[in-house]
Short mmCIF file of C-alpha atoms in Angstrom, two decimals:
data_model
loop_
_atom_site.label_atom_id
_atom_site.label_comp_id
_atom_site.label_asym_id
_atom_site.label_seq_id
_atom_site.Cartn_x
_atom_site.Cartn_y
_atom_site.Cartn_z
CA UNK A 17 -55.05 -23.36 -32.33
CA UNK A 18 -58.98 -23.03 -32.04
CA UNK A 19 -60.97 -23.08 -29.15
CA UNK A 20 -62.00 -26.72 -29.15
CA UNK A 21 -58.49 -28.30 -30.05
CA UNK A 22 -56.72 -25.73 -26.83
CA UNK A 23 -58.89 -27.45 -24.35
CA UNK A 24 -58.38 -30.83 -25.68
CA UNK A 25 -55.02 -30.36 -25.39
CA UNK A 26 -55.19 -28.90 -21.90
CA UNK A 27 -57.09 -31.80 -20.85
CA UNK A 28 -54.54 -34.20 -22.13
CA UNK A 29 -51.47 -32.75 -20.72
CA UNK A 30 -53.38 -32.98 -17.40
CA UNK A 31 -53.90 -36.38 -17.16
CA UNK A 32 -50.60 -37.40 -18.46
CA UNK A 33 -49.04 -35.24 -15.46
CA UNK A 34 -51.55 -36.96 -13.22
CA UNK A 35 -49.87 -40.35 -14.14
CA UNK A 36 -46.35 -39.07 -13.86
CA UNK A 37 -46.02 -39.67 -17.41
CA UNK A 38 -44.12 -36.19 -17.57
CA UNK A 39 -40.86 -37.10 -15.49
CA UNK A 40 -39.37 -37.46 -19.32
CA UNK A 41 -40.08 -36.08 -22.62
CA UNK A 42 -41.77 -37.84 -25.52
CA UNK A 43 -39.49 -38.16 -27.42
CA UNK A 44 -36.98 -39.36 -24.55
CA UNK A 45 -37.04 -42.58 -26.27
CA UNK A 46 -37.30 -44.63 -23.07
CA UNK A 47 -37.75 -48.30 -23.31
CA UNK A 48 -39.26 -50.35 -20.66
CA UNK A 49 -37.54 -53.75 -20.16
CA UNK A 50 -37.74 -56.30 -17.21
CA UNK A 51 -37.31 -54.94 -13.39
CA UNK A 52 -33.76 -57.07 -13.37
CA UNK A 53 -32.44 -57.09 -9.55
CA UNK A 54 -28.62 -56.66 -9.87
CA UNK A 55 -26.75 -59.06 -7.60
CA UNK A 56 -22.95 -59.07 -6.26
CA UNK A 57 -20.32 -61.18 -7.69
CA UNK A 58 -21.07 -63.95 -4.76
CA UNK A 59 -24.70 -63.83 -5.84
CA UNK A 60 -26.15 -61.69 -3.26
CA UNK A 61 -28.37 -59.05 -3.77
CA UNK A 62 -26.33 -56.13 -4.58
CA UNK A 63 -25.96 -52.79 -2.10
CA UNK A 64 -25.86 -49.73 -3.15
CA UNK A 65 -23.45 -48.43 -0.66
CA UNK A 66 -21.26 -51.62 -1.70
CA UNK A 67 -20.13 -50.02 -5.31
CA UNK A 68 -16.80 -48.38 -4.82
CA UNK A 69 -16.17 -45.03 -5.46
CA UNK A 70 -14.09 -44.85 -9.07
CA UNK A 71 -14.22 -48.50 -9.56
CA UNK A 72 -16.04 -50.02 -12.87
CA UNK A 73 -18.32 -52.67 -12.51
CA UNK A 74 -20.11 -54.75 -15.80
CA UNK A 75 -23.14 -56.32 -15.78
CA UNK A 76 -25.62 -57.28 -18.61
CA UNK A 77 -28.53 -55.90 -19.47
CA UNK A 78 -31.82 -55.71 -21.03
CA UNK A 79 -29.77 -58.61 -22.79
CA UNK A 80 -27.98 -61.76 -21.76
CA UNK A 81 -25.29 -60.47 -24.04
CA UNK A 82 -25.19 -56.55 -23.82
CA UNK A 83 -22.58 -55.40 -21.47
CA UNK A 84 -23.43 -52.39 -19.51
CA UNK A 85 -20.99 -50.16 -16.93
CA UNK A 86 -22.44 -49.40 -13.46
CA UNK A 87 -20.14 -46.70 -11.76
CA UNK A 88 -20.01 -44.85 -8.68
CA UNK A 89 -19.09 -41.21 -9.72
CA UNK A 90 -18.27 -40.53 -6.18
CA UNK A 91 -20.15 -37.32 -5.52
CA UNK A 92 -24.32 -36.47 -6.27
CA UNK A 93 -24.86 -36.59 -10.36
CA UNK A 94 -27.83 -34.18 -11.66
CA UNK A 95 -29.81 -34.97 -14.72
CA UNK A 96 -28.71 -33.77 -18.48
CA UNK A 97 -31.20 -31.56 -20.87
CA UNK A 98 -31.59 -32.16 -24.32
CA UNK A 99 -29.22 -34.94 -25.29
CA UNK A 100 -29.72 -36.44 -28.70
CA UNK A 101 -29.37 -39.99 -30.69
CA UNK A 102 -28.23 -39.70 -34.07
CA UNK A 103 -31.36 -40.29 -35.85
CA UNK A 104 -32.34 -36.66 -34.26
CA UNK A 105 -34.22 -37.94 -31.03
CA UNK A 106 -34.00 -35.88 -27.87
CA UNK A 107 -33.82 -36.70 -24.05
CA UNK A 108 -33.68 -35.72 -20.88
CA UNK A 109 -31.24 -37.76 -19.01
CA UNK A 110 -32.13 -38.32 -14.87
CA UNK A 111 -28.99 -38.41 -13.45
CA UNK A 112 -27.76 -40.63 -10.53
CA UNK A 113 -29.42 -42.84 -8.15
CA UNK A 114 -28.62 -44.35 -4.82
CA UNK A 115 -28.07 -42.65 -1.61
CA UNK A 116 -25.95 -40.01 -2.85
CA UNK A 117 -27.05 -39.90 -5.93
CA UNK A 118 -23.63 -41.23 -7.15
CA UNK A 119 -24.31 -44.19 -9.54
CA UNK A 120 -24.52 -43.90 -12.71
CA UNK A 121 -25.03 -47.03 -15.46
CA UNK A 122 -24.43 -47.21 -19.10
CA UNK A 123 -24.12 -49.59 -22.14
CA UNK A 124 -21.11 -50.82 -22.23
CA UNK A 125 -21.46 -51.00 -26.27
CA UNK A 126 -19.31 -47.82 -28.51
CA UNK A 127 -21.55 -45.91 -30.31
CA UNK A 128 -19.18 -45.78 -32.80
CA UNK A 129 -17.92 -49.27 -34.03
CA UNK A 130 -19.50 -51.08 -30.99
CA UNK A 131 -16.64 -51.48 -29.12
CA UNK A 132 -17.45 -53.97 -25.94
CA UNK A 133 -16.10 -55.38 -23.38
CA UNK A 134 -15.47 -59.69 -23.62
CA UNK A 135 -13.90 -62.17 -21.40
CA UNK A 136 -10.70 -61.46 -23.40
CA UNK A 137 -10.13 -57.89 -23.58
CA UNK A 138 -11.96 -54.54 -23.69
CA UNK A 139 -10.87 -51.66 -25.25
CA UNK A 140 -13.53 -49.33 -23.50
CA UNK A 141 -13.46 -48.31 -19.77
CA UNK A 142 -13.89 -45.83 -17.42
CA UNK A 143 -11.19 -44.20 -15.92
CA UNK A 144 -10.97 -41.62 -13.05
CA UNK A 145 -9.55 -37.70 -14.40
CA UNK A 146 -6.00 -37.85 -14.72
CA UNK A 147 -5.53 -34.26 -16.04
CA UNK A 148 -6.95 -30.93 -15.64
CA UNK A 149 -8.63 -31.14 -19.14
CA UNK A 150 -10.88 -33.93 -18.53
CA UNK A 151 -14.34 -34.12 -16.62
CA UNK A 152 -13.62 -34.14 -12.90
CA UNK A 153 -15.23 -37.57 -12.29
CA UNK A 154 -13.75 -39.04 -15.02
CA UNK A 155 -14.12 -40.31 -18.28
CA UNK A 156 -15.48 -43.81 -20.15
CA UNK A 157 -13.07 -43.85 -23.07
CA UNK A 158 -13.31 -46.13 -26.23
CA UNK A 159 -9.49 -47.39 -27.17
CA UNK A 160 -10.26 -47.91 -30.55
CA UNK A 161 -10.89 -44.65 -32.49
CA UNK A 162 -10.33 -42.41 -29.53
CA UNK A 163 -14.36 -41.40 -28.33
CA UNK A 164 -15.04 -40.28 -24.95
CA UNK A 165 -17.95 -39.83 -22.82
CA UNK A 166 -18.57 -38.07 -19.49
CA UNK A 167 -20.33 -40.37 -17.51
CA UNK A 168 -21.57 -37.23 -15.08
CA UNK A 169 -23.79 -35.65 -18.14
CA UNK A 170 -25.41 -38.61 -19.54
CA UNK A 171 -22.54 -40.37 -21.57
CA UNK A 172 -22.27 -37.32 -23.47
CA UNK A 173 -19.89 -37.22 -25.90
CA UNK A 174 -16.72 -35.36 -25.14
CA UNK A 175 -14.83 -36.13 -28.44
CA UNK A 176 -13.53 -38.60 -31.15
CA UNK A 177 -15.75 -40.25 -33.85
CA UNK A 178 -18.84 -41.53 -31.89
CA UNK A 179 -22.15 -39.54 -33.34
CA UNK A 180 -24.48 -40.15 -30.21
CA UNK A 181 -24.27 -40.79 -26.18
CA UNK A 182 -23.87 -44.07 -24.99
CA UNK A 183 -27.34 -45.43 -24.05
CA UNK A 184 -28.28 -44.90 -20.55
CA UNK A 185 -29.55 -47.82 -18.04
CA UNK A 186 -31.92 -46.63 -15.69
CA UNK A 187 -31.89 -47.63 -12.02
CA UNK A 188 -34.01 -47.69 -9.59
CA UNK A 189 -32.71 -47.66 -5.56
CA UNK A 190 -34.78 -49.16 -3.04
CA UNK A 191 -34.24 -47.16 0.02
CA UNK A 192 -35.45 -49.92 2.27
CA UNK A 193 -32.97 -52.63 1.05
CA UNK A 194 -30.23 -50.24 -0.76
CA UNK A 195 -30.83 -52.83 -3.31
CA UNK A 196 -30.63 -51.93 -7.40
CA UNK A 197 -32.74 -52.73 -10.26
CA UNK A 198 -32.35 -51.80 -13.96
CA UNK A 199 -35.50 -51.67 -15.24
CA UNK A 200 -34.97 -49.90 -18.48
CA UNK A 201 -33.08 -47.85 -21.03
CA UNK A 202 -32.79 -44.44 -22.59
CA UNK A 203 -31.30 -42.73 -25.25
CA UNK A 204 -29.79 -44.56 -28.79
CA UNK A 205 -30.15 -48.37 -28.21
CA UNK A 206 -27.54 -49.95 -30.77
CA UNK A 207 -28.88 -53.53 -29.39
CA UNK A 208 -29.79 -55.38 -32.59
CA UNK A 209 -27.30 -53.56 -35.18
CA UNK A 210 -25.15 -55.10 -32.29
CA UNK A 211 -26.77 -58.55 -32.47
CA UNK A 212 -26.70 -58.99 -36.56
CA UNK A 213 -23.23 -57.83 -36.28
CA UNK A 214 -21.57 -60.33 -33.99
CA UNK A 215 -24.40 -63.22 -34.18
CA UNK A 216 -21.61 -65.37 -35.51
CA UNK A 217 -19.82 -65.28 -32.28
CA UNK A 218 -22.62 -64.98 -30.07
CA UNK A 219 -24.14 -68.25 -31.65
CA UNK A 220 -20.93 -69.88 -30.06
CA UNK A 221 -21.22 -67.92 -26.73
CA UNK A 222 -25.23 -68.63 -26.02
CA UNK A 223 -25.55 -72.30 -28.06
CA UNK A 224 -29.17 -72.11 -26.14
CA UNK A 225 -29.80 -69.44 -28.32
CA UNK A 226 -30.93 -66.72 -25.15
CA UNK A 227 -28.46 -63.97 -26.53
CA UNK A 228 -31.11 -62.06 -27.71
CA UNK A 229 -33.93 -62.54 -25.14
CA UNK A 230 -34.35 -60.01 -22.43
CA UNK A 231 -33.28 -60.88 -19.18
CA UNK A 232 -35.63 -61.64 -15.94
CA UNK A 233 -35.23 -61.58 -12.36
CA UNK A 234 -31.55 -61.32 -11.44
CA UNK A 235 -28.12 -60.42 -12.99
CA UNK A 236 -24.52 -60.66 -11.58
CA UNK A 237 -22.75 -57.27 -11.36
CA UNK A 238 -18.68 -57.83 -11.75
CA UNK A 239 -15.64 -55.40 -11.15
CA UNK A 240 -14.81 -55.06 -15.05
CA UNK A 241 -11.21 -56.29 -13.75
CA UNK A 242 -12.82 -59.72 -13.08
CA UNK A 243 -15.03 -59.86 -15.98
CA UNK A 244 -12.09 -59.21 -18.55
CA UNK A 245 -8.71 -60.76 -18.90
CA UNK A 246 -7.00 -57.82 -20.32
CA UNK A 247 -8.41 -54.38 -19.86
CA UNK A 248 -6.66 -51.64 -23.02
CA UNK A 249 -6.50 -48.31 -21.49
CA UNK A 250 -5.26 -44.79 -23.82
#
């Protein structure tokens, strides 16, 4: 590197860490969606210190029909280096918000075959560690061809056929209120492979046609229990 193009490129880094633009790589692959204020299953605003400890909630999000997890790893969560999306991308993962820095939120949506939860069933949860070989806080495990992903190290894949992490939902926690707000995601987004793939059925679910347009303002947040009739566990 010459003289002229160091100093250049000095100059730029500056500035970007000026504007915080540095808290994540590059190539992070962070998108920016609407500041979506996640609300209780009454319709109040949601609490951080009101998700339980091991349970599994569902909301949706950036989408009116992507289902995400929100869980409450029950101790503080630090961020994950270098995870990567199948096409090659890397990222830095945050870790967990909220006053212990305990919750963690995901897309609900296998990286694998796309696995989701529905009204009907789900064959992907979380579940807390029921033996010595699995991640202490737990696991989110996909039923149907046998993936798992710690939810403590960004969704990382543990094992089984999946080829990337599940995407990440970032948070933010207002101290003041203890309120939540997803206000983006990061990582592999499988959102419109997801949409061409089951547009048939969401045509029935969202006649208005809003399946596909990003959500504003407020979503419900639901134990997954409530959301789904019958919830497959392995």
């Amino acid at each position: 590197m010459d003289r002229r193009a160091f100093v250049r490129t000095c100059s730029i880094s500056a500035g970007l860490l000026a504007g915080g633009a540095l808290s994540l790589p590059a190539s992070a692959s962070v998108r920016k969606y609407g500041r979506v204020r996640l609300l209780d299953s009454e319709g109040q605003p949601l609490k951080a210190s009101a998700v339980l400890a091991g349970e599994q909630y569902v909301f949706n999000y950036p989408f009116p029909a992507t289902p995400c997890f929100l869980i409450n790893l029950g101790r503080a969560v630090d961020g994950r280096k270098t995870l990567k999306t199948v096409s090659g991308g890397r990222y830095d993962w945050p870790g967990g918000v909220g006053p212990q820095r305990s919750l963690v939120a995901y897309s609900a949506i296998c990286a694998h075959k796309m696995t989701h939860p529905t009204p009907a069933v789900t064959h992907i949860s979380f579940r807390p560690a029921r033996t010595d070989a699995e991640p202490a806080a737990g696991v989110i495990s996909c039923c149907s061809e046998n993936s798992r992903y710690d939810p403590a190290t960004g969704a990382a894949v543990l094992d089984g056929p999946a080829d990337q992490p599940l995407a990440a939902i970032l948070l933010e926690h207002d101290a003041a209120s203890d309120g939540l707000y997803a206000v983006g995601t990061l990582g592999g987004e499988m959102f419109q492979r997801f949409f061409k793939t089951f547009g048939a059925r969401l045509s029935l679910q969202y006649p208005n046609g809003n399946a596909t347009r990003p959500l504003v303002g407020e979503v419900r947040v639901q134990r997954l229990e409530e959301f789904c009739g019958n919830v497959v566990t392995c």
